[in-house]
Short mmCIF file of N, CA and C in Angstrom, two decimals:
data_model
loop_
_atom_site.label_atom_id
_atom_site.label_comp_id
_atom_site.label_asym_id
_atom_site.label_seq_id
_atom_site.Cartn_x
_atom_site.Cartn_y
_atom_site.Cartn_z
N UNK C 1 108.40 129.28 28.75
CA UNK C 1 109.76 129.77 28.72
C UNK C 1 109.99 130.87 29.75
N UNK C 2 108.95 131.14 31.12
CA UNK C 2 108.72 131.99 31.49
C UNK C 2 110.55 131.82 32.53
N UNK C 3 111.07 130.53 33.03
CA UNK C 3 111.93 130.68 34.24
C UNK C 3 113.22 131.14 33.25
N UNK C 4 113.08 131.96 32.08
CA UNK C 4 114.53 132.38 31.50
C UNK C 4 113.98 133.95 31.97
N UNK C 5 113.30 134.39 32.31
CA UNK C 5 112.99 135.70 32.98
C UNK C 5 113.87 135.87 34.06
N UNK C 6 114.22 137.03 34.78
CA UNK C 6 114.64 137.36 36.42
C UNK C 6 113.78 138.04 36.54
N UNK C 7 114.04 138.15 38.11
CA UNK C 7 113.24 139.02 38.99
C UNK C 7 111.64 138.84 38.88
N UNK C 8 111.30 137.64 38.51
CA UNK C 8 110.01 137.15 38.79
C UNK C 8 110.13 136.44 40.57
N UNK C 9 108.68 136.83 40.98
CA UNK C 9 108.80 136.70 42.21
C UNK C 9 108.12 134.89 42.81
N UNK C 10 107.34 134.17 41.77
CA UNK C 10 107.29 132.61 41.38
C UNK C 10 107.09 132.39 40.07
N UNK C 11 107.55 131.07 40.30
CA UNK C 11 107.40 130.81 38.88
C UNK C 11 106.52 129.10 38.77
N UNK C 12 105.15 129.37 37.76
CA UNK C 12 104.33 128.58 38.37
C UNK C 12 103.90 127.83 36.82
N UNK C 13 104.15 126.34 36.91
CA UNK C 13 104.24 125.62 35.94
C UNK C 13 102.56 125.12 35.50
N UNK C 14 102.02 125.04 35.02
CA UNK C 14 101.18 124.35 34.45
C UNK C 14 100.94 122.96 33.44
N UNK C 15 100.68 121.68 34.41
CA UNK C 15 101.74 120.62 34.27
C UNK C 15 100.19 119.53 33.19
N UNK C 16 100.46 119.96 31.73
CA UNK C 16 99.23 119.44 30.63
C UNK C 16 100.51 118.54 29.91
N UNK C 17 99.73 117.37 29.61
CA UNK C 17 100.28 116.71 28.22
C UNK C 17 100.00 117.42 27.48
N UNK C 18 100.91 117.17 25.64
CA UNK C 18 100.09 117.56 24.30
C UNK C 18 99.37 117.35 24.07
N UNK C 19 98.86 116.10 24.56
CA UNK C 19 97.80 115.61 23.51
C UNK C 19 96.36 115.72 24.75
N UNK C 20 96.57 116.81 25.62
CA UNK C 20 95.47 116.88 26.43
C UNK C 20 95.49 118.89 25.38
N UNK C 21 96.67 119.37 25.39
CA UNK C 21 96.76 120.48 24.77
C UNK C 21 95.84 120.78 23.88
N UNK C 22 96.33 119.70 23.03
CA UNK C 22 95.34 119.63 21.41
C UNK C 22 94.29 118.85 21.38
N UNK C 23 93.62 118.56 22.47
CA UNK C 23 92.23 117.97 22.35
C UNK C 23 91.65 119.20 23.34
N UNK C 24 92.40 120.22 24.08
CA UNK C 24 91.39 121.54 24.20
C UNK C 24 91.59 122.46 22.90
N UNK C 25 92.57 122.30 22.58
CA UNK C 25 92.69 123.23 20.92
C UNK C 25 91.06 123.34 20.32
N UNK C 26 90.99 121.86 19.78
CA UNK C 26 90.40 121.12 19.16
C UNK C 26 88.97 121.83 20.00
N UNK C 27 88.44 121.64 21.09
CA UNK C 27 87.56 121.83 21.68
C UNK C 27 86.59 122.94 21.59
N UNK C 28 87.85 123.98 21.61
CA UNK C 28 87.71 125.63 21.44
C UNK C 28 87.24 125.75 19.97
N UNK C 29 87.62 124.94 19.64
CA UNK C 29 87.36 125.44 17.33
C UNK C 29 88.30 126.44 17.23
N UNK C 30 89.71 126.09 17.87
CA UNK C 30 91.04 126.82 17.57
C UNK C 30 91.61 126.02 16.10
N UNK C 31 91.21 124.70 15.91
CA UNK C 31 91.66 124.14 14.98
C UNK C 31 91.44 122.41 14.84
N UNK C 32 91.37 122.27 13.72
CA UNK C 32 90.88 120.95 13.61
C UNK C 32 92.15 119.99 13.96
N UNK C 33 91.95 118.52 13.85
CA UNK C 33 93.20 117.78 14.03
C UNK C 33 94.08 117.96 12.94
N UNK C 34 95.18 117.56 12.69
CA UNK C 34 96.25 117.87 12.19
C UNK C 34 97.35 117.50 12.72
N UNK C 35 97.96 116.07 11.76
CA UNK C 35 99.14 115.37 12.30
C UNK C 35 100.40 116.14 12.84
N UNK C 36 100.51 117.28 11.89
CA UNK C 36 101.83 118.09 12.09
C UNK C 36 101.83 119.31 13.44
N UNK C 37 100.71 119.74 14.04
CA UNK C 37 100.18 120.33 14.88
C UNK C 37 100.63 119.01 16.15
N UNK C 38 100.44 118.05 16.09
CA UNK C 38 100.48 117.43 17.20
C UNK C 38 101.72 117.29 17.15
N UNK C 39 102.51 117.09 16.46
CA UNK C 39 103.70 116.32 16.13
C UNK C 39 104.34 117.76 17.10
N UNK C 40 104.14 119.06 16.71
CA UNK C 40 104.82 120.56 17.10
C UNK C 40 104.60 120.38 18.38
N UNK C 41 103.18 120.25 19.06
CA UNK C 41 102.83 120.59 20.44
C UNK C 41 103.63 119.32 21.43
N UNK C 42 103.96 117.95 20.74
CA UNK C 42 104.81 116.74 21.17
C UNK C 42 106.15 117.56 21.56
N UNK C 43 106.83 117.95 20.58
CA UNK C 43 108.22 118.43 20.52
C UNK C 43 108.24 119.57 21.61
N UNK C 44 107.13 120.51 21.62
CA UNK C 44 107.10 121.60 22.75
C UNK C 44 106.91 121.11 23.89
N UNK C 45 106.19 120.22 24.11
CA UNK C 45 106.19 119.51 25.81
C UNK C 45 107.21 119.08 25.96
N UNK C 46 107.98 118.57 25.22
CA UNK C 46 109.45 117.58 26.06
C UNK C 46 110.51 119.13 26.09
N UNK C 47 110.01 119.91 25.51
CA UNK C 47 111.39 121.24 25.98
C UNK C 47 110.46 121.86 27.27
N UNK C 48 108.88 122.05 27.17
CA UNK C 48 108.95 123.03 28.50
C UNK C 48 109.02 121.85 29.71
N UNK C 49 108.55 121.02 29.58
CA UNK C 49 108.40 120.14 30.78
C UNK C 49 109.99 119.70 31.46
N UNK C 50 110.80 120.21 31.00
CA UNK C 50 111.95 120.06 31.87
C UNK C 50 112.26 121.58 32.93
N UNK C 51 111.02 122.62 32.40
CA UNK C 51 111.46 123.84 33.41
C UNK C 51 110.02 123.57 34.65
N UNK C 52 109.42 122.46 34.48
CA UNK C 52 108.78 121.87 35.17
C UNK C 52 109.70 122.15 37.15
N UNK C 53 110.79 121.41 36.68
CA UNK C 53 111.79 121.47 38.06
C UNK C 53 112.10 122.57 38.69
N UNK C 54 111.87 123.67 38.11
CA UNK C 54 112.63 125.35 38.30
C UNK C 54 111.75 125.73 38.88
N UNK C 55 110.38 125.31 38.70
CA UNK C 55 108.79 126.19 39.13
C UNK C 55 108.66 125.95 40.80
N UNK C 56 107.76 126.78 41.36
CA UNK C 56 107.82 127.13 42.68
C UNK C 56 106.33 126.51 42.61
N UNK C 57 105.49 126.56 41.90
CA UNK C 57 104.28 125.85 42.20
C UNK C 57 103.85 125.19 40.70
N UNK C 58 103.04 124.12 40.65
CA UNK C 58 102.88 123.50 39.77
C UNK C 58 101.50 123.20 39.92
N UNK C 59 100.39 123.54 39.14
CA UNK C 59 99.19 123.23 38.86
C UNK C 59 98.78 122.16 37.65
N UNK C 60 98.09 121.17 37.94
CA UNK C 60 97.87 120.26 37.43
C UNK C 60 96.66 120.00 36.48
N UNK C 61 96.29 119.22 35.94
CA UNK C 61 94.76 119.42 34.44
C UNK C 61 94.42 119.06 35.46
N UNK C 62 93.82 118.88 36.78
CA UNK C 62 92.82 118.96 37.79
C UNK C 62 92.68 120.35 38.63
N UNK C 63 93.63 121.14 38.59
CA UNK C 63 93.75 122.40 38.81
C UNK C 63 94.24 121.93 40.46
N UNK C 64 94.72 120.77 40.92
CA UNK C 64 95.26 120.53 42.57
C UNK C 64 97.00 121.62 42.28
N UNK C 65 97.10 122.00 43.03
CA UNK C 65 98.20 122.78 43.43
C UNK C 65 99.34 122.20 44.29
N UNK C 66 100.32 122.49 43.70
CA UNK C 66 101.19 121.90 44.65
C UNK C 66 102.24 123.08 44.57
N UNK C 67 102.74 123.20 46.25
CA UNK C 67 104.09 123.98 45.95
C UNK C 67 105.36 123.64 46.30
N UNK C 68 106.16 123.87 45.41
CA UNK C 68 107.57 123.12 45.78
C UNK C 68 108.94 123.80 46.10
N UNK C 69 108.90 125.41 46.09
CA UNK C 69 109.87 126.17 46.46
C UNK C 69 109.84 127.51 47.05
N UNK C 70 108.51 127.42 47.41
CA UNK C 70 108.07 128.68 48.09
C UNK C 70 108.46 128.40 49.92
#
């Protein structure tokens, strides 16, 4: 929710599915599976991934970089 900020000088997306989210959750022993956990982290990707477009650089689950408004 970071591009509802001003006066940030980029704004740099970090571009994960949920279900890559919650299989590092899972990884860490942040938490076991849990239908309703996925179901939350589903609903949160389709709201941040539209400020996807606003970001000046976008890093990918391979960590390749790309920049798009710098």
């Amino acid at each position: 929710y970071i591009p509802l900020l001003s006066n940030l000088d980029f704004l740099i997306f970090i571009n994960i599915d949920y279900k890559s989210s919650l299989d590092n959750r899972i990884s860490r022993g942040r938490e076991s599976f849990d239908p309703f956990v996925e179901n939350v982290l589903d609903i949160e990707h389709h709201i941040i991934v539209e400020y996807k477009t606003k970001a000046d650089i976008i890093v990918d689950v391979n960590y390749k970089i790309q920049v798009t408004h710098v």
